[in-house]
Amino acid sequence: MAAGTGAAPAVSTLSGDDGLAGRRVLLIVGGGIAAYKALDLIRRLRERGASVRAVMTASAKHFVTPLAVASLTGERVHDELFSLTEEAEMGHIELSRSADLILVAPATANLMAKIAQGLADDLASTLLLATDTRVLLAPAMNLRMWLHPATRRNAALLAADGVLTVGPGEGVMACGEFGPGRMAEPLEIVAAAARALADGTAIPLPDTSLAKDASPLKQSAPVAAVSPPSGAGAASLRGRRVVVTSGPTHEPIDPVRYIANRSSGRQGHAIAAAAAAAGAEVVLVSGPVALPDPRGVAVVRVETARDMLAAVEAALPADLFVAAAAVADWRPQAAADLKIKKRDGAPEPVLQLDRNPDILAAVAGRREGRPRLVVGFAAETDALLDHAAAKLARKNCDLLVANDVGAGSDVMGGAENAVHLLTRTDGAPRVEAWPRLDKAEVAHRLVARFAAMLDGGRA
C-alpha cells in the first residue's frame, strides 16, 4: 500500500555546490521518537535539489504519518512489502535501483540488527538486502541500547560491510538519560549525505574496541607506549562508591567578574553518568556548568576550588575518585565587595593571586581513607606526554588521562576528545593513545577500565 499525495509544496533550492542537486535519495524512516526529524530532513534535502522517495516501517507510522511524509516528498510513501501492484513490478528492487543513496533515519537498534544479520521481513529490510546502492545510517536509540554489546557488534559488522553512518550524538534522551544515542541533526545528516555521494565517506561509527594501532606519540617522553585492549567489555561498578569532579571553578575578582577557564564539564558529567549506568553510587561535584544533572547521580554544585575541595572531602570515603574538573590554579587574594570601576586618571588595578589547593594531590596523598583508585586529568598545550608523565608522578595518582588543548584544539567545550592514558608502573609510565571519540564513548571506555582495575585486572 502506498500513501498518495497531491503536488509537493514549492521548495526553493539553495545555491551551492554540495553535490546533492539532481541526486535521488531513498529515505527509510525507522520507528523511533526521532522519526519526527525526518520531516525536516526531507525539507533540507529538497532545498538542496535532491529528490526524495520515502519508505516507512510499521513502527515509524506510530510517530509520524505517511501523509505528512508524502506531502513533503511529493511522492507516494511505500510501506508494504506485499503490495500486489508494486511487487508485480518487483517494487523492492526498483526502489533501491532508482536511488543514488539510501538514507536510513532514524536507524533504530532493530533496523541495524536486521541489516547486519541480513534479515528481510518487511519492505525496508528487504530492499536494504537487495541493494548495491550506497547506504547511510543515522542511528537513534536509548543510550543503553546503543552501548549494548549486541548493538556494538552489529555496528562493527555494518562498518565492515561498507555501510556509512552519521552520529549518533550525545545529549538528554526522551527518557531523561544523558549520553550517546541522539540522532544527528538534519543539517548534519544532509552534509553526511553529500559526502557519501561525493567520496563514499561519512562520519565514522564509534567503535566499541579501542584502536588497535595507537597513534604515533609525537612528544618525546620517558614512557613506553602500548596498544589498548581490543575491547572495553561490559563494565560493572555495582557496590562501588565513586566521586567525580567536573567543570571549571570560578574564582571571584569582584561581584561580577571571576577567573575561570573554557571547561564545559561534558567529559566529567559523561564519566559520572557512565559510572552510574555501571551500577556505582556516584557523587558528582560540579563547578558552574550549563549541563543537565546525569540521571541517578547525586550532584553537589560548587563555585570555587576551595568549595570543591571541601565537597570532595565530605563525599569521601570512596572506591574511586576521578578528578576531571579543570580547577583554577590561582585565585585573587581578596575579592572586591563592589564592582571595580574604570576611572579616568586612576591607576590600573593590580590583581594579586594566591595558589589554590591541589584537590587531586590532596586526595591521592591521604594516609587514611585514600580511594583505591585515584584518576587525574591533564590538559596541556605543549609537550603533552612529558607534562603528563611528570604530573602522574608528582600527584601520586594511579592513572592520568591527558589531552591536548593547544591552539586549534576544540576539546574544551567540544563534543569529542582524543586522550592518552598514562598508568603507573615500576618503571616508565605505560601510555595508550586513544582515537578521537565522542566524550560519552570516552567515558564508557574509561569506566570499563576503572572497573577492571578495581577488580584487580590489568590497568
mmCIF file with all atom_site columns, N, CA and C in Angstrom, residues 449-459:
data_model
loop_
_atom_site.group_PDB
_atom_site.id
_atom_site.type_symbol
_atom_site.label_atom_id
_atom_site.label_alt_id
_atom_site.label_comp_id
_atom_site.label_asym_id
_atom_site.label_entity_id
_atom_site.label_seq_id
_atom_site.pdbx_PDB_ins_code
_atom_site.Cartn_x
_atom_site.Cartn_y
_atom_site.Cartn_z
_atom_site.occupancy
_atom_site.B_iso_or_equiv
_atom_site.pdbx_formal_charge
_atom_site.auth_seq_id
_atom_site.auth_comp_id
_atom_site.auth_asym_id
_atom_site.auth_atom_id
_atom_site.pdbx_PDB_model_num
ATOM 1  N N  . ARG A 1 449 ? 37.609 0.569  32.057 1.00 0.00 ? 449 ARG A N  1
ATOM 2  C CA . ARG A 1 449 ? 38.982 0.439  32.554 1.00 0.00 ? 449 ARG A CA 1
ATOM 3  C C  . ARG A 1 449 ? 39.018 0.538  34.073 1.00 0.00 ? 449 ARG A C  1
ATOM 4  N N  . PHE A 1 450 ? 38.308 1.518  34.629 1.00 0.00 ? 450 PHE A N  1
ATOM 5  C CA . PHE A 1 450 ? 38.294 1.678  36.087 1.00 0.00 ? 450 PHE A CA 1
ATOM 6  C C  . PHE A 1 450 ? 37.767 0.411  36.761 1.00 0.00 ? 450 PHE A C  1
ATOM 7  N N  . ALA A 1 451 ? 36.696 -0.148 36.210 1.00 0.00 ? 451 ALA A N  1
ATOM 8  C CA . ALA A 1 451 ? 36.108 -1.356 36.794 1.00 0.00 ? 451 ALA A CA 1
ATOM 9  C C  . ALA A 1 451 ? 37.105 -2.506 36.778 1.00 0.00 ? 451 ALA A C  1
ATOM 10 N N  . ALA A 1 452 ? 37.831 -2.647 35.663 1.00 0.00 ? 452 ALA A N  1
ATOM 11 C CA . ALA A 1 452 ? 38.820 -3.722 35.568 1.00 0.00 ? 452 ALA A CA 1
ATOM 12 C C  . ALA A 1 452 ? 39.936 -3.530 36.584 1.00 0.00 ? 452 ALA A C  1
ATOM 13 N N  . MET A 1 453 ? 40.371 -2.286 36.778 1.00 0.00 ? 453 MET A N  1
ATOM 14 C CA . MET A 1 453 ? 41.438 -2.020 37.738 1.00 0.00 ? 453 MET A CA 1
ATOM 15 C C  . MET A 1 453 ? 40.973 -2.286 39.166 1.00 0.00 ? 453 MET A C  1
ATOM 16 N N  . LEU A 1 454 ? 39.761 -1.904 39.479 1.00 0.00 ? 454 LEU A N  1
ATOM 17 C CA . LEU A 1 454 ? 39.243 -2.150 40.827 1.00 0.00 ? 454 LEU A CA 1
ATOM 18 C C  . LEU A 1 454 ? 39.031 -3.636 41.089 1.00 0.00 ? 454 LEU A C  1
ATOM 19 N N  . ASP A 1 455 ? 38.760 -4.369 40.025 1.00 0.00 ? 455 ASP A N  1
ATOM 20 C CA . ASP A 1 455 ? 38.578 -5.817 40.166 1.00 0.00 ? 455 ASP A CA 1
ATOM 21 C C  . ASP A 1 455 ? 39.901 -6.572 40.146 1.00 0.00 ? 455 ASP A C  1
ATOM 22 N N  . GLY A 1 456 ? 41.007 -5.828 40.054 1.00 0.00 ? 456 GLY A N  1
ATOM 23 C CA . GLY A 1 456 ? 42.316 -6.462 40.086 1.00 0.00 ? 456 GLY A CA 1
ATOM 24 C C  . GLY A 1 456 ? 42.862 -6.835 38.740 1.00 0.00 ? 456 GLY A C  1
ATOM 25 N N  . GLY A 1 457 ? 42.195 -6.350 37.659 1.00 0.00 ? 457 GLY A N  1
ATOM 26 C CA . GLY A 1 457 ? 42.673 -6.654 36.317 1.00 0.00 ? 457 GLY A CA 1
ATOM 27 C C  . GLY A 1 457 ? 43.805 -5.738 35.918 1.00 0.00 ? 457 GLY A C  1
ATOM 28 N N  . ARG A 1 458 ? 44.211 -5.903 34.644 1.00 0.00 ? 458 ARG A N  1
ATOM 29 C CA . ARG A 1 458 ? 45.320 -5.091 34.135 1.00 0.00 ? 458 ARG A CA 1
ATOM 30 C C  . ARG A 1 458 ? 44.903 -3.638 34.065 1.00 0.00 ? 458 ARG A C  1
ATOM 31 N N  . ALA A 1 459 ? 45.806 -2.760 34.468 1.00 0.00 ? 459 ALA A N  1
ATOM 32 C CA . ALA A 1 459 ? 45.490 -1.336 34.460 1.00 0.00 ? 459 ALA A CA 1
ATOM 33 C C  . ALA A 1 459 ? 45.401 -0.825 33.041 1.00 0.00 ? 459 ALA A C  1
#
